[in-house]
C-alpha positions as a printed NumPy array, in Angstrom:
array([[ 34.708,  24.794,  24.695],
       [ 32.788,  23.499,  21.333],
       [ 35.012,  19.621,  22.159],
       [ 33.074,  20.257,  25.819],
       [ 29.885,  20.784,  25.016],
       [ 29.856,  18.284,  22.361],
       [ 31.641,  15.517,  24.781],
       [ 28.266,  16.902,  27.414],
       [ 25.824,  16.195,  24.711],
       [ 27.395,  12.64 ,  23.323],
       [ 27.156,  11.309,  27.352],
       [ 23.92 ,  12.781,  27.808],
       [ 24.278,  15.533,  30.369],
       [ 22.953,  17.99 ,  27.943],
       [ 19.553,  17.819,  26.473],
       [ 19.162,  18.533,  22.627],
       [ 17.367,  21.732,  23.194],
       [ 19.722,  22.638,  25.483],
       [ 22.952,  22.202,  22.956],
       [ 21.002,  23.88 ,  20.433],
       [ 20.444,  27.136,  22.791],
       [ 23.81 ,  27.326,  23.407],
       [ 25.185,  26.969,  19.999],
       [ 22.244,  29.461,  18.505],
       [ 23.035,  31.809,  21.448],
       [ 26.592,  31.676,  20.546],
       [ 25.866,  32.114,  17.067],
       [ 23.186,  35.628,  17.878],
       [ 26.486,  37.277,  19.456],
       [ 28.653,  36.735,  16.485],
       [ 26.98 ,  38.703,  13.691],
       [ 29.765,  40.786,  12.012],
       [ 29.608,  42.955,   8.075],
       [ 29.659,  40.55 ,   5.384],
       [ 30.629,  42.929,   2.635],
       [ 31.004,  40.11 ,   0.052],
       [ 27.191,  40.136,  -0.527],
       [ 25.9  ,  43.517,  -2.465],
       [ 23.074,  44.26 ,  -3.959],
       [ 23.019,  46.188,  -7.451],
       [ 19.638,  47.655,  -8.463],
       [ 20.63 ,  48.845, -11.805],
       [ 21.29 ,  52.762, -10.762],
       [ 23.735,  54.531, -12.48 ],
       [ 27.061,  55.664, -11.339],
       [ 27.276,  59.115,  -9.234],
       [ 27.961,  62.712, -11.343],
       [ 30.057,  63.57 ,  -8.407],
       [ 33.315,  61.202,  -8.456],
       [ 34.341,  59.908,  -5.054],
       [ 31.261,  61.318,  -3.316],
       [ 30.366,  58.075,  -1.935],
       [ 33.123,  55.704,  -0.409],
       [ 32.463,  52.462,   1.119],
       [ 35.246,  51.955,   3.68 ],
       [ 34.753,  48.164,   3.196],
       [ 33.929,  48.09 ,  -0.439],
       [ 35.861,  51.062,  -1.911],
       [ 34.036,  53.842,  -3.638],
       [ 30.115,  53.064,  -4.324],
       [ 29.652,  51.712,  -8.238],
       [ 25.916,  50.251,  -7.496],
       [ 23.082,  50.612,  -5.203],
       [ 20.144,  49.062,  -4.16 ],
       [ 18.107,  52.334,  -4.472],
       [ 20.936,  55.46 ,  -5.481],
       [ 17.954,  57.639,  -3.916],
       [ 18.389,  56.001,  -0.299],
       [ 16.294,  52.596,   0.984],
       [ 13.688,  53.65 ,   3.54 ],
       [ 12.133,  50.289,   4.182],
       [ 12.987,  46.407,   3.871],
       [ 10.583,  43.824,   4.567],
       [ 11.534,  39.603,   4.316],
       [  9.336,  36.326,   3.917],
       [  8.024,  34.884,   6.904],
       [  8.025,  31.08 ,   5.781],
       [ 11.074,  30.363,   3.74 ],
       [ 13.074,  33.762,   4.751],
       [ 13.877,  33.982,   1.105],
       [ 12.402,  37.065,  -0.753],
       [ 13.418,  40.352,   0.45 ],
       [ 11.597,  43.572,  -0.48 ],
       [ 12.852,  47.074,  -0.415],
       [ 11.668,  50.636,  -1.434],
       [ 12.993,  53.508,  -1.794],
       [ 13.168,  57.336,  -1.488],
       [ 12.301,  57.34 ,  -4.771],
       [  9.081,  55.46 ,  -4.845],
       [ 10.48 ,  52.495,  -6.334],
       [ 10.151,  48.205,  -4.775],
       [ 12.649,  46.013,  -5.653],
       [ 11.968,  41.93 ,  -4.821],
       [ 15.082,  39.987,  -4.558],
       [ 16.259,  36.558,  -4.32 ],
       [ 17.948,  35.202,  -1.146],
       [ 18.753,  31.945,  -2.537],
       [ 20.167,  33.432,  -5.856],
       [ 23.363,  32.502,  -3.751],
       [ 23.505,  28.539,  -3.032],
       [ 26.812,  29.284,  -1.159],
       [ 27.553,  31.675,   0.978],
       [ 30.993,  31.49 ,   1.067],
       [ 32.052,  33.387,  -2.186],
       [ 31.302,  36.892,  -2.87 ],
       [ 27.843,  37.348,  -4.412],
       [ 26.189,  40.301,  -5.989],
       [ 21.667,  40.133,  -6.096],
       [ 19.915,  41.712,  -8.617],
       [ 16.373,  42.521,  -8.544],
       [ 14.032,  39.694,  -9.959],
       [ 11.158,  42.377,  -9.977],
       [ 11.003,  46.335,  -9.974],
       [  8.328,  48.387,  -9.583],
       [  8.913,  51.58 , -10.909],
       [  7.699,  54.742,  -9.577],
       [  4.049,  56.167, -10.971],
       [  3.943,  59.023, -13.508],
       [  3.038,  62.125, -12.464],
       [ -0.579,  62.525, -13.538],
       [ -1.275,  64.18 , -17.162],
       [ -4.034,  66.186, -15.962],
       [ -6.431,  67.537, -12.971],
       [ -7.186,  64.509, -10.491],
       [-10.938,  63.47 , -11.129],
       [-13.077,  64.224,  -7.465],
       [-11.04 ,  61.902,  -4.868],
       [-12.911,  59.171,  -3.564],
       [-13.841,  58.995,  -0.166],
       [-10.766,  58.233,   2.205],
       [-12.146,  55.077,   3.342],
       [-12.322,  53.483,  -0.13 ],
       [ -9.627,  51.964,  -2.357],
       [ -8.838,  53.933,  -5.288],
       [-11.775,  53.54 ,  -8.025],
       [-10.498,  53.008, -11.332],
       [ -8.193,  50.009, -12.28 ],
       [ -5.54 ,  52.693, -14.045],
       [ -5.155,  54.688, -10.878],
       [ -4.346,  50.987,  -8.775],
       [ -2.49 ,  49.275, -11.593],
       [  0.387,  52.258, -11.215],
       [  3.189,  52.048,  -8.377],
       [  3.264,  54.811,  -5.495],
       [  4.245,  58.583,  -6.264],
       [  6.494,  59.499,  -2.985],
       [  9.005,  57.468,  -0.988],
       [  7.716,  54.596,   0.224],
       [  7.403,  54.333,   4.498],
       [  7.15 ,  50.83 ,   5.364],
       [  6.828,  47.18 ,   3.336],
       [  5.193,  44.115,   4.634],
       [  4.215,  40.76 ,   3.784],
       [  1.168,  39.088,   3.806],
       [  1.289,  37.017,   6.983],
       [ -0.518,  33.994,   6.05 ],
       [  0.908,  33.412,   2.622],
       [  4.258,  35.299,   1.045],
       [  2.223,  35.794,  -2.352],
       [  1.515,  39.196,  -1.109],
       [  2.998,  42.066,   0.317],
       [  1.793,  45.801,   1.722],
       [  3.635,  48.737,   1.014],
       [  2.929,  52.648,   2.7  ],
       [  3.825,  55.609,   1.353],
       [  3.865,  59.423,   1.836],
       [  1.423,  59.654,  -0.867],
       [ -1.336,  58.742,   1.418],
       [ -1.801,  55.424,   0.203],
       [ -1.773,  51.466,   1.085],
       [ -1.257,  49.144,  -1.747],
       [ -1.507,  44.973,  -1.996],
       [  0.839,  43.748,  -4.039],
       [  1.154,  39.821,  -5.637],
       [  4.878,  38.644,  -5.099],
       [  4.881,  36.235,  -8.351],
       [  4.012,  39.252, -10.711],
       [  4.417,  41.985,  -8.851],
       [  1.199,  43.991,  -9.831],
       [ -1.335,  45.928,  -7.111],
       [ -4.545,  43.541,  -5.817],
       [ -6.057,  47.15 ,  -4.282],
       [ -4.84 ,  50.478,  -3.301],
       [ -6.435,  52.64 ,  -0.3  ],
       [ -6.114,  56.261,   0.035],
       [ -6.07 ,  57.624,   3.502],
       [ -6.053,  60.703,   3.271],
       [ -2.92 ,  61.442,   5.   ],
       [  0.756,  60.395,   5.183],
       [  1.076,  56.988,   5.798],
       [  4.037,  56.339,   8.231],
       [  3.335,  52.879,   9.366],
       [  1.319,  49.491,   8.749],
       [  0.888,  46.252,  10.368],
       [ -1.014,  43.113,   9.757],
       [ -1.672,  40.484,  12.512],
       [  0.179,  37.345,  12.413],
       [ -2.785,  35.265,  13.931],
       [ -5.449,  36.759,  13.491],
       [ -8.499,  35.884,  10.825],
       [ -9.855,  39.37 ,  10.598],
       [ -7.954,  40.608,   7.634],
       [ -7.331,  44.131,   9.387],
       [ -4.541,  46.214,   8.687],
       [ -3.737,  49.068,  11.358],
       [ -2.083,  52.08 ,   9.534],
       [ -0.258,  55.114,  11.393],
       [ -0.873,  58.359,   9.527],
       [ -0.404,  62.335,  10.419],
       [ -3.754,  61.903,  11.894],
       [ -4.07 ,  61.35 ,  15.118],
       [ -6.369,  58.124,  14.557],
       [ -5.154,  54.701,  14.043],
       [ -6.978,  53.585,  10.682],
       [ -7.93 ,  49.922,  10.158],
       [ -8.266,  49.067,   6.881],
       [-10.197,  45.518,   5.854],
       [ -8.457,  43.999,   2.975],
       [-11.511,  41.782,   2.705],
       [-14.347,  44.707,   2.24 ],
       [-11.804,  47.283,   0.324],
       [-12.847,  49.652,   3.146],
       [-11.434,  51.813,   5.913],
       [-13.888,  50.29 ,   8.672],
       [-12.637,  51.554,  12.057],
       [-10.626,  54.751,  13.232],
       [ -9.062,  54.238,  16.718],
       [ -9.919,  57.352,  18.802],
       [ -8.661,  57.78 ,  22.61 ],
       [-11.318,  59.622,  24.49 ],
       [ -8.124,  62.108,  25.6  ],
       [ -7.45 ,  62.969,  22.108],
       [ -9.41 ,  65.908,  22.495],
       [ -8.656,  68.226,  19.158],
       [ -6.498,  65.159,  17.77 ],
       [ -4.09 ,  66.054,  20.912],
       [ -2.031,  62.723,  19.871],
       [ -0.657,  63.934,  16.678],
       [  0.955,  61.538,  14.347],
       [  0.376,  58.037,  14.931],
       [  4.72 ,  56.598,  13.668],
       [  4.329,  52.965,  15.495],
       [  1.708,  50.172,  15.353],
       [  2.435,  46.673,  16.513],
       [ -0.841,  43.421,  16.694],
       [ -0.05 ,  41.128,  19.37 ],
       [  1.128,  37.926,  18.585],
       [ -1.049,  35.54 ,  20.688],
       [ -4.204,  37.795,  20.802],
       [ -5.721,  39.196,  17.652],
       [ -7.628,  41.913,  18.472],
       [ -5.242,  43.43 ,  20.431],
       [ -2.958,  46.258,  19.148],
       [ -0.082,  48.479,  20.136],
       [  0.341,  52.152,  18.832],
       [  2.765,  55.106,  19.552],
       [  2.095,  58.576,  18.701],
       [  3.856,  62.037,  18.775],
       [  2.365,  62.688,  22.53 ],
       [  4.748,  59.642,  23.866],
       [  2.369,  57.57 ,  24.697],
       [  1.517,  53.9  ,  24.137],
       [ -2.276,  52.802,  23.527],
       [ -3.402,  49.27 ,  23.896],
       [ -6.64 ,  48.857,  21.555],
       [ -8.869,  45.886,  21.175],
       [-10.451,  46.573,  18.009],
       [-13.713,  44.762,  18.949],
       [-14.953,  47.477,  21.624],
       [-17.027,  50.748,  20.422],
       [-14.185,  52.849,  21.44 ],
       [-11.474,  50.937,  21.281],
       [ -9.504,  51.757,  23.989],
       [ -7.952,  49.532,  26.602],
       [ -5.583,  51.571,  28.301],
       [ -2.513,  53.19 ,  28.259],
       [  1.342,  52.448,  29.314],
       [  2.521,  54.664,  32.283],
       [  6.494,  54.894,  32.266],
       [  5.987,  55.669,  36.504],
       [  4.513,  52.27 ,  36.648],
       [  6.698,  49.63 ,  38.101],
       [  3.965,  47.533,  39.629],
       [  1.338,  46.901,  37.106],
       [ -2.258,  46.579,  36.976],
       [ -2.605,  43.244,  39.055],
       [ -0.234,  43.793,  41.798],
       [ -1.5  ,  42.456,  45.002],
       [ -4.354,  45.215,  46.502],
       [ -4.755,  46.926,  43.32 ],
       [ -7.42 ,  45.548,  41.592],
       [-10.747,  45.579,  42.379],
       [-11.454,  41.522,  42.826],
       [-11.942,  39.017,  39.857],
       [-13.248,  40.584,  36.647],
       [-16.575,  40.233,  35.512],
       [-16.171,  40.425,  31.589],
       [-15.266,  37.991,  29.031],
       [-11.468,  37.202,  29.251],
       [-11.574,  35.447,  25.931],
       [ -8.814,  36.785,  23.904],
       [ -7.025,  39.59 ,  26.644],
       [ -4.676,  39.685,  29.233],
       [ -5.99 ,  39.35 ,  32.671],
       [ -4.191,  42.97 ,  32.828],
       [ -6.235,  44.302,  30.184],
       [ -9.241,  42.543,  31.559],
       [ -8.534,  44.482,  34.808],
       [ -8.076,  47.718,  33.69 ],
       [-11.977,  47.604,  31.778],
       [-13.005,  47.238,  35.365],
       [-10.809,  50.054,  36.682],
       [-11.599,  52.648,  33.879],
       [ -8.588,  53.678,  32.031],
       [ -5.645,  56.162,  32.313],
       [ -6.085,  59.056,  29.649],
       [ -3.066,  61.101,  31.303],
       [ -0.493,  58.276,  31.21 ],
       [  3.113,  58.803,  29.192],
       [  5.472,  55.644,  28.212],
       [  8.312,  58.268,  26.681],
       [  8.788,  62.017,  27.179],
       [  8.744,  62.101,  23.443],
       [  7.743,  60.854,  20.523],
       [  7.249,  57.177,  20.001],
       [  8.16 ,  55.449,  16.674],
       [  9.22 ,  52.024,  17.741],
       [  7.202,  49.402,  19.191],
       [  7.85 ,  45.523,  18.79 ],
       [  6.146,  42.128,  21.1  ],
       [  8.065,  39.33 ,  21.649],
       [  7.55 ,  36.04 ,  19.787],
       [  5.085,  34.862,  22.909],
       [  3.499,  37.616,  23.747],
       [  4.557,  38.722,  26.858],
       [  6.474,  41.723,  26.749],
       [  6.185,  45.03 ,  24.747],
       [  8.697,  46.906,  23.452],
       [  8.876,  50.551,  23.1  ],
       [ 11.336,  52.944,  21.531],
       [ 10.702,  57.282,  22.075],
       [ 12.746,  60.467,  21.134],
       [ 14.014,  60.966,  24.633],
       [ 16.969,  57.628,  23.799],
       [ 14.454,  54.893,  25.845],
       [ 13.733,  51.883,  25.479],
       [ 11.413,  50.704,  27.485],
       [ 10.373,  46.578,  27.995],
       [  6.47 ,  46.656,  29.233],
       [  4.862,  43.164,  31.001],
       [  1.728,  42.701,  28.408],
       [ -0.056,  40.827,  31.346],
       [ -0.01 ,  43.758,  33.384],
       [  1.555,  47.035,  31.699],
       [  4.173,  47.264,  34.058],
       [  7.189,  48.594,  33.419],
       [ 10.192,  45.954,  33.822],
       [ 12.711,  49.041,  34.472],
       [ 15.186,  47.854,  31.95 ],
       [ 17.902,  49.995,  31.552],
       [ 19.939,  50.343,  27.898],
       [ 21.879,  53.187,  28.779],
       [ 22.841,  56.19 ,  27.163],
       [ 24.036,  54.944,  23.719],
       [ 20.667,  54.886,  22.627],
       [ 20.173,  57.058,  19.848],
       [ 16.49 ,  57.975,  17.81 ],
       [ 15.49 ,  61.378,  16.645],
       [ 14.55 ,  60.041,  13.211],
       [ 10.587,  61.423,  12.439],
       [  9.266,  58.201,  11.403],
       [  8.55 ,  54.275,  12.103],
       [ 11.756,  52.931,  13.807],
       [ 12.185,  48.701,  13.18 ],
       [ 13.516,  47.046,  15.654],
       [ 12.57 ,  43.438,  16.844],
       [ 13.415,  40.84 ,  18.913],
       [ 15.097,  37.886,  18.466],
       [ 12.789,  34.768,  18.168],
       [ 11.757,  32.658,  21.847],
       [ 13.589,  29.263,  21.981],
       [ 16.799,  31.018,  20.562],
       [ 18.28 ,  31.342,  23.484],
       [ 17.163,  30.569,  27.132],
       [ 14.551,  31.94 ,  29.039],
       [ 14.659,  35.576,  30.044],
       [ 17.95 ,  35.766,  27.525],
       [ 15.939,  37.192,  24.545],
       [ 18.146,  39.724,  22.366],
       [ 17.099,  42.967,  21.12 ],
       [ 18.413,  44.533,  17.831],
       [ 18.104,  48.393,  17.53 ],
       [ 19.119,  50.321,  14.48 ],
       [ 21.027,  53.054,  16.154],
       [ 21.329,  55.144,  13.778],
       [ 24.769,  54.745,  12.689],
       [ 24.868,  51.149,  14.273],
       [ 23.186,  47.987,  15.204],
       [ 22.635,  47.843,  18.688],
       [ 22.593,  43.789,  20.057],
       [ 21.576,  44.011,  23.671],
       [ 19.942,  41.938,  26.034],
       [ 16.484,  42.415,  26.31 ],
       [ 15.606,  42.169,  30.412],
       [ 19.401,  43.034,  31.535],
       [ 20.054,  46.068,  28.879],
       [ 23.55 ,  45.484,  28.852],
       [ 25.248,  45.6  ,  25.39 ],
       [ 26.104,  42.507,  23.513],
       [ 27.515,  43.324,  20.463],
       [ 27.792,  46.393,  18.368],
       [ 27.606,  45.7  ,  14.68 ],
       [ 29.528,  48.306,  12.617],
       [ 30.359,  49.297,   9.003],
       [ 27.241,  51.413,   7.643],
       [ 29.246,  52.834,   5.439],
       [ 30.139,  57.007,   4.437],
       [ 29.377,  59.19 ,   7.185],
       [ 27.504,  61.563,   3.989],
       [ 26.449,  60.007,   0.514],
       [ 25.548,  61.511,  -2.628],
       [ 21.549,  60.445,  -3.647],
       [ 19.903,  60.795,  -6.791],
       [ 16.982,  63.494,  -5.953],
       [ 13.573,  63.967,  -7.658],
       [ 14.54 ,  66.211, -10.398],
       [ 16.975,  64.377, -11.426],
       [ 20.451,  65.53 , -10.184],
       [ 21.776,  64.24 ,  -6.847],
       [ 21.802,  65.826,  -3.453],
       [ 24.053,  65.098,  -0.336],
       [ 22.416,  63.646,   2.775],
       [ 23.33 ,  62.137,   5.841],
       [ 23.73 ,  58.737,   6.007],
       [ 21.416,  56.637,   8.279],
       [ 20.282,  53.138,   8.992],
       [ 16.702,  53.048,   8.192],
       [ 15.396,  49.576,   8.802],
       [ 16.434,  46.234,   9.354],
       [ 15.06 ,  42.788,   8.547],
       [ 15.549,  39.751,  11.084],
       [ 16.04 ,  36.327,   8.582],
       [ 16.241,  33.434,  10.594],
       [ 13.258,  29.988,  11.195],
       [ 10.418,  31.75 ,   9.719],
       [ 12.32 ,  34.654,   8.637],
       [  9.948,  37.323,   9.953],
       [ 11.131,  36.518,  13.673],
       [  8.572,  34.194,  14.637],
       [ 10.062,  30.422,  15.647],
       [  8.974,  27.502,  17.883],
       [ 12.287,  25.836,  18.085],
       [ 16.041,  26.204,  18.393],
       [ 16.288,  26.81 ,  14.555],
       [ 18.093,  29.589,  12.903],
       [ 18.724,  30.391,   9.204],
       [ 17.182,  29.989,   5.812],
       [ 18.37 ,  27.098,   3.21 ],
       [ 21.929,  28.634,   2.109],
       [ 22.836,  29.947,   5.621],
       [ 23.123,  29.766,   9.327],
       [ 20.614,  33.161,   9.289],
       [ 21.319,  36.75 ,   9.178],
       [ 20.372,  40.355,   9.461],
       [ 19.841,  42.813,   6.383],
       [ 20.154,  46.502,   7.148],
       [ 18.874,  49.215,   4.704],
       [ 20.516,  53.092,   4.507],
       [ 19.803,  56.566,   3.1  ],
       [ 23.113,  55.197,   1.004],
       [ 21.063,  53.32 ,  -1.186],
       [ 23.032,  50.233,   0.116],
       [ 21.555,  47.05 ,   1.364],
       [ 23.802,  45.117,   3.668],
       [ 24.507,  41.934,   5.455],
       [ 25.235,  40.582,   8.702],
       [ 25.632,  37.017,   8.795],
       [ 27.143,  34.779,  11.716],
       [ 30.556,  34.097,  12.531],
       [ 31.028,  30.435,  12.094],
       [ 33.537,  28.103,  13.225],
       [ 35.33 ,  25.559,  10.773],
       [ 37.978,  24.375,   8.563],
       [ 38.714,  27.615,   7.057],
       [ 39.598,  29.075,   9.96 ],
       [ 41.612,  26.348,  10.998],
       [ 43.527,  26.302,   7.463],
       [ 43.956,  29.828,   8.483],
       [ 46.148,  29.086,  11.31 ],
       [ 48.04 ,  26.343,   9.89 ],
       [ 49.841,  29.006,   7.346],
       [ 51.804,  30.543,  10.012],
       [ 54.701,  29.11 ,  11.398],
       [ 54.143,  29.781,  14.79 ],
       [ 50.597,  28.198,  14.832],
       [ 52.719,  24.877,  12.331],
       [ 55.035,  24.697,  15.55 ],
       [ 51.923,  24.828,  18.363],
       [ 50.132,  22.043,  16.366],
       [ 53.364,  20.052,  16.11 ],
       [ 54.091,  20.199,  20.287],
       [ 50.514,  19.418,  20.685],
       [ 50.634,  16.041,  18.557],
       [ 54.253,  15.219,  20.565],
       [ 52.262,  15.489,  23.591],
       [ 49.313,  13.188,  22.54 ],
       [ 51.795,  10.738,  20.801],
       [ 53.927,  10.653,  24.205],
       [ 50.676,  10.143,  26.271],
       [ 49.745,   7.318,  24.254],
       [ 53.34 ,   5.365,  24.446],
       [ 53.166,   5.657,  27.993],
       [ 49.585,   3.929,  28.404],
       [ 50.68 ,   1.412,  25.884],
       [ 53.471,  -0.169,  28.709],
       [ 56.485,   2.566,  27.69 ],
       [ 57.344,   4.537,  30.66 ],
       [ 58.566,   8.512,  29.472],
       [ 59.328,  10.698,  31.485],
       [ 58.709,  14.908,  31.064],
       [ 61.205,  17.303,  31.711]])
């Protein structure tokens, strides 16, 4: 097949682009375990021998985090520095490119740790107001005090990175030296963050217990904005656990709440609110005899379906899941929404018009996990159009299935012990169930985003990194075909005797064109 499609390509029936699909489409189907890569953080050994067993690796000897990793979070320009944190409040930075080859086995250690902050010596001074960072350097210069929720980098420059935690703050980080820029107390848990890729506001949307999305301005140090629907009467929305900016328009965001519903915002109205995703709503907001003729307002930096419903009024009754939502994810170009919900949906939304695309997954879907669920989407020009590939951490698994179809590609297994021993807070260790809890897509831009058929960072073809409640980071890198493989083959006797017919063959062929008549038999 690969002697085809390069013989199409030499001639000129296939395009470059075209080649490149196919081979990078290929390559988004073959991820498998690479348990030659770990990652040792320094923990010590488990007090309970044998409580943790890697069926890949053997019994457990190091961890990323022995209290469990809860969130991952990877460069967006070279794909090289990952982040994680842990259950245990601590961020470790590693190097990708510690490993020039990926062949060999390779074990990363952090090149930066921040520890978890001391308990405090005495009573808390008066807390600030919940819109403010926190006031005095000492209070900022210390790491978070409960396990951190979600990491992110800075999207215009990987010199900084976010981190949320459930001790009601949002802290800026610098990469280099891995000290806190600012800190911002909430006020409440802090499930989820997100900064737009685009955009030049500087806003970062944060998903708390309350019911209001917060956006924080990293410019003025300041809360500025709480996103309110006009249903939410009593703070009827509960938790905000999913928040997602648009890629192509930047004042346009995506949250999911505990109510299973989806809210589009555009953060430059009064209230906010643009409308909201309706899970019995196949056609959309700008099928033919809908709409109420051309809209009248400025069309700027929405969708025409967003423009539309501002002339309609909007839905306050509307559901996308019947149950809590805590995954949401665009594509690279904007034009589809993804949506993940306690009831085992996922549900692919047209941004233009909200309409629901009816993709079915099936029933292997599994989420019941009471927090921000990562999934994303692999990047546009990947693979052909309408071929996109989802990856879903299901639980015990990492779902690969196509995005518009929802049938199953792949199914990447090997998360390790069913139950793991973790270190807990006072000290001894506690045993827990063990769960994928995010995963990190590193490919051409290594936060997802990519304009061409590129895949990979500088030391490999690309991957997937995959943190558990284990305490175990792990890799899942592309199946490639070469000379090793071959080599493989020629060490048994039966493939030595194939190889040997096979050149016969080809040396018989060529006799006979050269004047020398043979005959078969």
């Amino acid at each position: 097949m690969n002697n085809q499609l390069l013989f199409e390509r030499s001639t000129g029936n296939l395009g470059p682009n075209v080649f490149a699909r196919l081979q990078t489409t290929k390559l988004l189907s073959s991820f498998r375990s690479s348990p030659r890569f770990r990652f040792d953080g320094g923990e010590r050994a488990a007090a309970i021998a044998g409580a943790s067993s890697d069926p890949l690796t053997g019994p457990v000897s190091l961890w990323a985090h022995q209290s469990g990793v809860n969130a991952l979070a990877l460069d967006r320009f070279d794909g090289r520095i990952l982040i994680s944190g842990g259950s245990d409040a601590t961020i470790k930075l590693w190097d990708l490119e510690a490993c020039g080859n990926p062949t060999p086995s390779h074990t990363y250690r952090p090149i930066a740790s921040i520890p978890r902050a001391p308990a405090p010596a005495s009573a808390p001074a008066p807390a600030a107001a919940a819109d403010s960072p926190s006031p005095s350097a000492g209070s900022s210069s210390r790491g978070h005090r409960f396990g951190i929720t979600h990491l992110s980098f800075y999207p215009f420059d990987s010199a900084a990175f976010l981190s949320s935690s459930f001790d009601q703050t949002l802290k800026l980080w610098s990469t280099e030296t891995a000290t806190p820029s600012g800190s911002f107390n909430l006020g409440a848990k802090v499930y989820t963050h997100a900064v737009s890729p685009i955009a030049s506001h500087l806003l970062v949307a944060c998903g708390t217990q309350h019911p209001a999305v917060r956006l924080v301005d990293l410019r003025s140090a300041a809360a500025v904005q709480s996103l309110v629907s006009p249903g939410q009467v009593g703070g009827s929305a509960g938790t905000t656990l999913a928040v997602a900016w648009s890629p192509v328009h930047e004042h346009v965001l995506a949250s999911g709440s505990v109510d299973g519903a989806v809210r589009i915002w555009d953060v430059r109205r009064s209230n906010g609110l643009v409308g909201l995703l309706d899970q019995e709503d196949s056609l959309g907001l700008l099928h033919p005899g809908r709409g109420r003729g051309p809209a009248t307002v400025d069309t700027g930096s929405i969708s025409p379906g967003m423009v539309e419903v501002q002339g309609r009024g909007i839905r306050a009754s509307a559901r996308a899941h019947n149950g809590p939502v805590n995954g949401l994810t665009w594509t690279d170009d904007g034009a589809y929404v993804v949506s993940a919900g306690h009831d085992r949906r996922i549900r692919v939304w047209d941004a233009a018009t909200g309409a629901n695309t009816l993709a079915s997954f099936g029933p292997a879907v599994r989420n019941s996990h009471v927090g921000s669920l990562t999934m994303f989407v692999s990047p546009v020009g990947l693979t052909p159009p309408k071929k996109e590939l989802l990856f879903f951490p299901n639980e015990t698994e990492i779902l690969v299935m196509d995005l518009h179809e929802g049938t199953t590609v792949s199914r990447l297994r090997g998360m390790g012990p069913a139950v793991a021993a973790v270190r807990a807070q006072s000290g001894g260790e506690r045993t827990i169930k063990n769960r994928l809890t995010s995963i990190v897509w590193r490919g051409a831009g290594g936060g997802g985003s990519s304009s061409g058929t590129v895949m990979g960072g500088t030391n490999a073809a690309g991957g997937i990194y995959s943190g558990h409640l284990d305490g175990q980071i792990r890799a899942w890198l592309p199946q490639l075909e070469g000379l090793d493989e071959e080599d493989g083959d020629d060490s048994s006797e039966k493939a030595t005797a194939v190889l040997a017919k096979k050149r016969k063959v080809l040396d018989d062929a060529f006799r006979s064109l050269m004047g020398r008549q043979i005959t078969f038999t």
